[in-house]
XYZ file of C-alpha atoms in Angstrom:
270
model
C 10.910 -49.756 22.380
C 7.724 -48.113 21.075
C 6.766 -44.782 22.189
C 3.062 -43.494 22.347
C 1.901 -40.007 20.663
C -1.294 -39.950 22.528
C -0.275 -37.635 25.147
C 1.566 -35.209 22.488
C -0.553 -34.829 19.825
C -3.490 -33.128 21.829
C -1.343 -30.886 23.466
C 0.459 -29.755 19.987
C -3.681 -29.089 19.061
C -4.423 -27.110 22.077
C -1.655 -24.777 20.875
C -2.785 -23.964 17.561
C -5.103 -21.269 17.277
C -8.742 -22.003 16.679
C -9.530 -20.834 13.358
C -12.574 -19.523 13.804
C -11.121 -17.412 16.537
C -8.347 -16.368 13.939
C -10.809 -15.415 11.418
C -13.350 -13.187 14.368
C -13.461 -9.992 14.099
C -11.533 -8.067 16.728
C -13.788 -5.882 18.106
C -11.222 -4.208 20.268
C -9.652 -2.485 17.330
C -13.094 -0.142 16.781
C -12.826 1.281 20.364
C -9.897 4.022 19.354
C -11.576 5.248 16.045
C -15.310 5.347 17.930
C -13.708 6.964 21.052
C -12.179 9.618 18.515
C -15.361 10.511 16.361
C -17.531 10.801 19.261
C -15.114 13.515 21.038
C -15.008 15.512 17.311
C -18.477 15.467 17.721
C -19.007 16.579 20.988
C -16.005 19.370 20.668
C -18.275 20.436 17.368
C -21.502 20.329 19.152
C -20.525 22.536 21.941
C -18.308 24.981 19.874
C -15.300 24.261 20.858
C -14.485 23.300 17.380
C -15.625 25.426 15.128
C -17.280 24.708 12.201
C -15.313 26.938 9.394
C -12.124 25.048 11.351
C -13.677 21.356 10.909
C -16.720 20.119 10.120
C -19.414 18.183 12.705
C -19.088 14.279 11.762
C -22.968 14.239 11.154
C -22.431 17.113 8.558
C -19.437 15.179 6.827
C -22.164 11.959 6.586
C -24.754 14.782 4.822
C -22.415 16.611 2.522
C -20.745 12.691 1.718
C -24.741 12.261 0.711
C -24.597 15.272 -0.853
C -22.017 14.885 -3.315
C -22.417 10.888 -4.420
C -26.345 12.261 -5.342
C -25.133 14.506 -7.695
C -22.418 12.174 -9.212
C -19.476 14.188 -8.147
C -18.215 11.726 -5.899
C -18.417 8.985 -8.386
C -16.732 10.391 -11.066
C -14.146 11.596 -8.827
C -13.283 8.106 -7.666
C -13.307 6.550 -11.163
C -10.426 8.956 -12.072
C -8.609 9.061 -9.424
C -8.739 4.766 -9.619
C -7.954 4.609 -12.657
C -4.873 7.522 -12.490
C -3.614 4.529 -9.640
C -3.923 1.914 -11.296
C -1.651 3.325 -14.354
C 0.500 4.526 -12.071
C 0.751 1.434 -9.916
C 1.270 -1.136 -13.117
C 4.174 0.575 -14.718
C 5.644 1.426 -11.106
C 5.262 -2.297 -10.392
C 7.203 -3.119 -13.455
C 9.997 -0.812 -12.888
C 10.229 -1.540 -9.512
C 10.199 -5.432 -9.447
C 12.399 -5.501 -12.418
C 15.170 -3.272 -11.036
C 15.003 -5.290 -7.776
C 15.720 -8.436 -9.350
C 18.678 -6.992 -11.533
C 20.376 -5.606 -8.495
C 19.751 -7.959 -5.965
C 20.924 -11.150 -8.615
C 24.036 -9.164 -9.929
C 26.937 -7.218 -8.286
C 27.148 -5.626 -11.512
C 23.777 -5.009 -11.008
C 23.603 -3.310 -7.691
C 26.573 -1.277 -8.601
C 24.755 0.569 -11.880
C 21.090 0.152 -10.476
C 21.612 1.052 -7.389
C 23.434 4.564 -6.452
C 20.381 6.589 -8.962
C 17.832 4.645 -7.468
C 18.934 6.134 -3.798
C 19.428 9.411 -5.043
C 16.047 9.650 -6.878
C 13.642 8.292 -3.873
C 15.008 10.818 -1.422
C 13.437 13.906 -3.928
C 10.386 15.073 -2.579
C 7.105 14.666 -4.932
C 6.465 18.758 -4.843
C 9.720 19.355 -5.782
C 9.322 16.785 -8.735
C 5.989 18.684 -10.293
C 7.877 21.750 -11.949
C 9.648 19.553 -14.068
C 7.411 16.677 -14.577
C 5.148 19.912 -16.081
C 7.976 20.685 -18.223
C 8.350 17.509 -19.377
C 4.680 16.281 -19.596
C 2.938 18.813 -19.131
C -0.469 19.499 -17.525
C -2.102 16.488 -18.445
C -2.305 13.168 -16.909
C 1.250 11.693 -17.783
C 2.166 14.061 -14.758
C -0.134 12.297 -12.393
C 0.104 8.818 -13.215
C 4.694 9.526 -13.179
C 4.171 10.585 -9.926
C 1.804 7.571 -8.412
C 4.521 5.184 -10.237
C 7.401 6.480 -8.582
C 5.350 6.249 -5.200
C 5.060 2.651 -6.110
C 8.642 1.863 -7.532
C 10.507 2.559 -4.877
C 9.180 0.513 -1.760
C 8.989 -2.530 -4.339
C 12.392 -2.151 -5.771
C 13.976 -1.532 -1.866
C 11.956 -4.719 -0.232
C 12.388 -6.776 -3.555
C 15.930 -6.383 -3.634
C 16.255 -6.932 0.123
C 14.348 -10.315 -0.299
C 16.306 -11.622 -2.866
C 19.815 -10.884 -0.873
C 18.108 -12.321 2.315
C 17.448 -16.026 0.202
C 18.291 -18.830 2.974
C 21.475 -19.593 1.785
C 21.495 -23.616 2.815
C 18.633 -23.941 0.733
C 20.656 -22.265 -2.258
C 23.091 -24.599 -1.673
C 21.208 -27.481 -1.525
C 19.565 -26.491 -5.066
C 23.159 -26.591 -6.320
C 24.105 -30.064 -5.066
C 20.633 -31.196 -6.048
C 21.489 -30.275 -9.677
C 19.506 -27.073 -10.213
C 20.542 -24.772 -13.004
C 20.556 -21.126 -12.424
C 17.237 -20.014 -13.278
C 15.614 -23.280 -11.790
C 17.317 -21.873 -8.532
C 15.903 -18.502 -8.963
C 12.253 -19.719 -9.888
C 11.865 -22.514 -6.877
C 14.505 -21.083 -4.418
C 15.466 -17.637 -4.246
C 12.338 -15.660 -5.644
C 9.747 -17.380 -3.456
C 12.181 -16.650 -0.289
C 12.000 -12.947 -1.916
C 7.937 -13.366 -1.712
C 7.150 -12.025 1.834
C 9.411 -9.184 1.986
C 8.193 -8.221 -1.951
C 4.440 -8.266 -0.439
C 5.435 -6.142 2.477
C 7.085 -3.191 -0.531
C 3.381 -4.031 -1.845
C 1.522 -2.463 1.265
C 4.156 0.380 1.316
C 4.119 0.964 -2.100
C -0.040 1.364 -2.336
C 0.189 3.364 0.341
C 2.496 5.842 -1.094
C 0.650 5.794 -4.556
C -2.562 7.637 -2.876
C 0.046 9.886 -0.970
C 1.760 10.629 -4.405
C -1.724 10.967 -6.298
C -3.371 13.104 -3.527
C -0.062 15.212 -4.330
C -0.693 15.167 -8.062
C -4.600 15.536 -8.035
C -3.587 19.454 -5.958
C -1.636 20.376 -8.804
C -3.232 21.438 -12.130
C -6.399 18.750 -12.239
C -9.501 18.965 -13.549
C -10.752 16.114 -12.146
C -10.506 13.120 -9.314
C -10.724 13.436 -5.061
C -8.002 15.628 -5.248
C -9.439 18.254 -7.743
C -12.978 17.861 -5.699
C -10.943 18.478 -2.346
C -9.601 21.409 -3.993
C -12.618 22.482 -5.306
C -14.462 22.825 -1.699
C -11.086 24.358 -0.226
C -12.210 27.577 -2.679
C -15.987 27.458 -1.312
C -14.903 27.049 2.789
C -16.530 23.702 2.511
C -14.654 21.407 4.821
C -17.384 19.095 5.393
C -16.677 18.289 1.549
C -12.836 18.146 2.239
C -12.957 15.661 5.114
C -15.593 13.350 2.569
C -12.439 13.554 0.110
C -9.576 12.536 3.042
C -11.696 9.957 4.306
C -12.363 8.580 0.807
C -8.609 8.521 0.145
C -8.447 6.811 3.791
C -10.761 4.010 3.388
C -9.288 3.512 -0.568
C -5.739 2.905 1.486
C -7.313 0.586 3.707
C -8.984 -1.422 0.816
C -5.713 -1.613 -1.002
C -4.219 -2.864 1.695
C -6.531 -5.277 3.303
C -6.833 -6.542 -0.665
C -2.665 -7.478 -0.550
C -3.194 -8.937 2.987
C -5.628 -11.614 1.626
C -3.739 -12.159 -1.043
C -0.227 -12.841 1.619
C -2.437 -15.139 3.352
C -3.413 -16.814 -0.037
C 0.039 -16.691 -1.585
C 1.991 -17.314 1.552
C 0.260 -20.521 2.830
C 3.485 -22.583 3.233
C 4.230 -20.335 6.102
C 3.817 -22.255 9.657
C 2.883 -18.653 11.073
């Protein structure tokens, strides 16, 4: 008995989603952030907000003029991306690396594991007086700080990953005649892929959180010291061009990892 396709195959189509309208840009997601700078405007313009409280969004635009004219803003970025990206490569390391050795061991979980909790519930401020004491003023503070932002997430999703492999398909590596670290190459660590990607997001988003801490705290230079700077001068025009600097940095970052799931994670049906 042969069995036709031709009335299943369009309707499996008509489910998928178009990809062009996949790939559009959702307008709908601007509305929130428009509706929100046009009432700080109008609460500025008719006084409501005052200006030594917060800053008109047209005088934010001129003072974020202001300051990449004279090359403040510039420099201030260069140090304050390259102070991350220190910070997020030996983070990265320690993270990943600890993940795997506690979520492939029992042995490892049971030594890795208890310091690991105790150290990421410390609070960053509480951290500086003896990261000073220990590295002093310089940048080896900083760039501690932005990696333990970053170790953390990555060690936490890594290791969750890695104890969440499919188990049938762990299985099936062992009848198919795998050895152990052909298991962990082709099986286990891309099942650990997504939920390592999703530490990713968290973890660059705690590195600016962790170097905005940092740059308040004995710098001489980077968004943080330039924030700083304007707090002594009442400039909070200048203040807001820092927080919205470190905002739209965090929302580089992370649209940067989410092209790079999309590239990475391909074999995914959704």
């Amino acid at each position: 008995m042969s069995i036709s396709l031709t009335g299943v195959l369009p309707r499996a189509r008509k489910n998928e989603p178009p990809r062009k309208a996949v790939r559009r840009l959702d307008l709908r997601r601007w509305i929130s952030p428009v509706v929100l700078v046009a009432a700080w405007q109008i609460a500025s313009a008719t006084g409501a907000l005052p200006p030594d409280k917060l800053s008109s969004p047209w005088t934010v635009v001129r003072a974020g003029v202001e300051v990449a004219r004279s090359g403040e803003l510039g420099t201030a970025f260069a140090v304050s991306l390259g102070r991350v990206g220190a910070g997020f490569a030996l983070g990265a390391v320690v993270g990943v690396l600890l993940g795997i050795v506690s979520g492939l061991s029992r042995w490892g979980e049971a030594l890795v594991d208890p310091p690991v909790q105790m150290l990421r519930t410390l609070p960053f401020l509480g951290l500086i007086p003896l990261f000073i004491l220990w590295f002093g003023i310089g940048e080896e503070t900083k760039i501690v700080l932005v990696s333990l932002g970053v170790a953390f997430p990555l060690y936490l999703n890594v290791h969750s990953g890695i104890r969440g492999a499919d188990p049938n398909l762990v299985e099936a590596s062992r009848a198919l005649g795998f050895t152990r670290a052909e298991r962990l190459w082709h099986v286990i660590l891309p099942g650990a892929l997504p939920q390592a990607l999703v530490g990713l997001r968290q973890s660059l988003g705690l590195a600016w959180l962790a170097l905005i801490v940092g740059e308040t705290v004995n710098a001489d230079a980077g968004v943080g010291y330039l924030i700083n700077n304007a707090r002594e001068f009442l400039r909070t025009d200048v203040v807001v061009v820092g927080l919205v600097l470190y905002a739209l940095l965090g929302l580089v970052t992370d649209a940067l990892v989410r092209l790079l799931e999309r590239k990475v994670l391909r074999w995914r049906t959704q």
